[in-house]
Amino acid sequence: QVQLVESGGGSVQAGGSLRLSCAASGRTFSSYAMGWFRQAPGKEREFVAAISWSDERTYYADSVKGRFTIAGDNAKNTVYLQMNSLKPEDTAVYYCAQQRYFSGSYYYARTYDDWGQGTQVAVSS
């Protein structure tokens, strides 16, 4: 059983920064990529960012490009999300997710195999 544990969420004013971390533990399967998703109240879960371990290429939602940065250490089974210039619309529960094998896309939640429990990010204006 794989556990993904997020940390680093909290409350911040608009324009501020937060850094989220996600650590995988337990029985570790192969890991092809890791991603971050978020879900605001009353909305569907949406893609935020992903990193492919094979070439360390990164992928971002248009809404966070230039403000968020995903990075990680595959050997440590850890991924980070640096969030700068936060906006109130970034308020959501942020989830870490893992693809064990390439599933054709990084952008869809259904292509990820393992999920964390989520961490709350609240941005006030």
PDB file of C-alpha atoms in Angstrom, residues 26-82:
ATOM      1  CA  GLY A  26       4.902   2.373   2.317  1.00  0.00           C
ATOM      2  CA  ARG A  27       5.173  -0.197  -0.422  1.00  0.00           C
ATOM      3  CA  THR A  28       6.547   1.811  -3.334  1.00  0.00           C
ATOM      4  CA  PHE A  29       5.691   0.741  -6.845  1.00  0.00           C
ATOM      5  CA  SER A  30       7.358   2.162  -9.895  1.00  0.00           C
ATOM      6  CA  SER A  31       6.675   5.852 -10.295  1.00  0.00           C
ATOM      7  CA  TYR A  32       6.469   7.354 -13.775  1.00  0.00           C
ATOM      8  CA  ALA A  33       5.212  10.812 -12.866  1.00  0.00           C
ATOM      9  CA  MET A  34       3.741  12.827 -10.047  1.00  0.00           C
ATOM     10  CA  GLY A  35       1.244  15.617 -10.181  1.00  0.00           C
ATOM     11  CA  TRP A  36      -0.701  18.148  -8.200  1.00  0.00           C
ATOM     12  CA  PHE A  37      -4.428  18.686  -8.523  1.00  0.00           C
ATOM     13  CA  ARG A  38      -6.784  20.980  -6.652  1.00  0.00           C
ATOM     14  CA  GLN A  39     -10.454  21.096  -5.849  1.00  0.00           C
ATOM     15  CA  ALA A  40     -12.360  24.171  -4.759  1.00  0.00           C
ATOM     16  CA  PRO A  41     -15.780  23.914  -3.055  1.00  0.00           C
ATOM     17  CA  GLY A  42     -18.480  23.085  -5.573  1.00  0.00           C
ATOM     18  CA  LYS A  43     -15.990  22.547  -8.389  1.00  0.00           C
ATOM     19  CA  GLU A  44     -14.409  19.546 -10.045  1.00  0.00           C
ATOM     20  CA  ARG A  45     -10.882  18.480  -9.297  1.00  0.00           C
ATOM     21  CA  GLU A  46      -8.523  20.191 -11.727  1.00  0.00           C
ATOM     22  CA  PHE A  47      -4.973  19.664 -12.899  1.00  0.00           C
ATOM     23  CA  VAL A  48      -2.317  22.038 -11.558  1.00  0.00           C
ATOM     24  CA  ALA A  49       1.119  20.657 -12.441  1.00  0.00           C
ATOM     25  CA  ALA A  50       3.015  17.434 -13.135  1.00  0.00           C
ATOM     26  CA  ILE A  51       6.572  16.218 -13.459  1.00  0.00           C
ATOM     27  CA  SER A  52       7.742  13.230 -15.466  1.00  0.00           C
ATOM     28  CA  TRP A  53      10.595  11.370 -13.807  1.00  0.00           C
ATOM     29  CA  SER A  54      12.009   9.965 -17.050  1.00  0.00           C
ATOM     30  CA  ASP A  55      13.064  13.339 -18.427  1.00  0.00           C
ATOM     31  CA  GLU A  56      12.011  15.699 -15.602  1.00  0.00           C
ATOM     32  CA  ARG A  57       9.803  17.613 -17.958  1.00  0.00           C
ATOM     33  CA  THR A  58       7.159  19.683 -16.221  1.00  0.00           C
ATOM     34  CA  TYR A  59       3.605  20.505 -17.190  1.00  0.00           C
ATOM     35  CA  TYR A  60       1.335  23.276 -15.898  1.00  0.00           C
ATOM     36  CA  ALA A  61      -2.222  24.451 -16.095  1.00  0.00           C
ATOM     37  CA  ASP A  62      -2.479  27.799 -17.882  1.00  0.00           C
ATOM     38  CA  SER A  63      -3.914  29.361 -14.726  1.00  0.00           C
ATOM     39  CA  VAL A  64      -0.697  28.755 -12.751  1.00  0.00           C
ATOM     40  CA  LYS A  65       2.040  29.098 -15.396  1.00  0.00           C
ATOM     41  CA  GLY A  66       4.693  31.556 -14.320  1.00  0.00           C
ATOM     42  CA  ARG A  67       3.531  31.474 -10.696  1.00  0.00           C
ATOM     43  CA  PHE A  68       3.833  27.828  -9.621  1.00  0.00           C
ATOM     44  CA  THR A  69       6.837  25.534  -9.937  1.00  0.00           C
ATOM     45  CA  ILE A  70       6.855  21.762  -9.529  1.00  0.00           C
ATOM     46  CA  ALA A  71      10.048  19.972  -8.603  1.00  0.00           C
ATOM     47  CA  GLY A  72      10.948  16.675  -7.052  1.00  0.00           C
ATOM     48  CA  ASP A  73      13.372  14.001  -6.120  1.00  0.00           C
ATOM     49  CA  ASN A  74      12.450  10.590  -7.488  1.00  0.00           C
ATOM     50  CA  ALA A  75      15.046   8.837  -5.336  1.00  0.00           C
ATOM     51  CA  LYS A  76      13.361  10.264  -2.248  1.00  0.00           C
ATOM     52  CA  ASN A  77       9.839   9.792  -3.614  1.00  0.00           C
ATOM     53  CA  THR A  78       9.141  13.441  -2.897  1.00  0.00           C
ATOM     54  CA  VAL A  79       7.577  16.192  -4.969  1.00  0.00           C
ATOM     55  CA  TYR A  80       7.142  19.891  -4.200  1.00  0.00           C
ATOM     56  CA  LEU A  81       4.921  22.675  -5.446  1.00  0.00           C
ATOM     57  CA  GLN A  82       6.224  26.197  -4.969  1.00  0.00           C
TER      58      GLN A  82
END
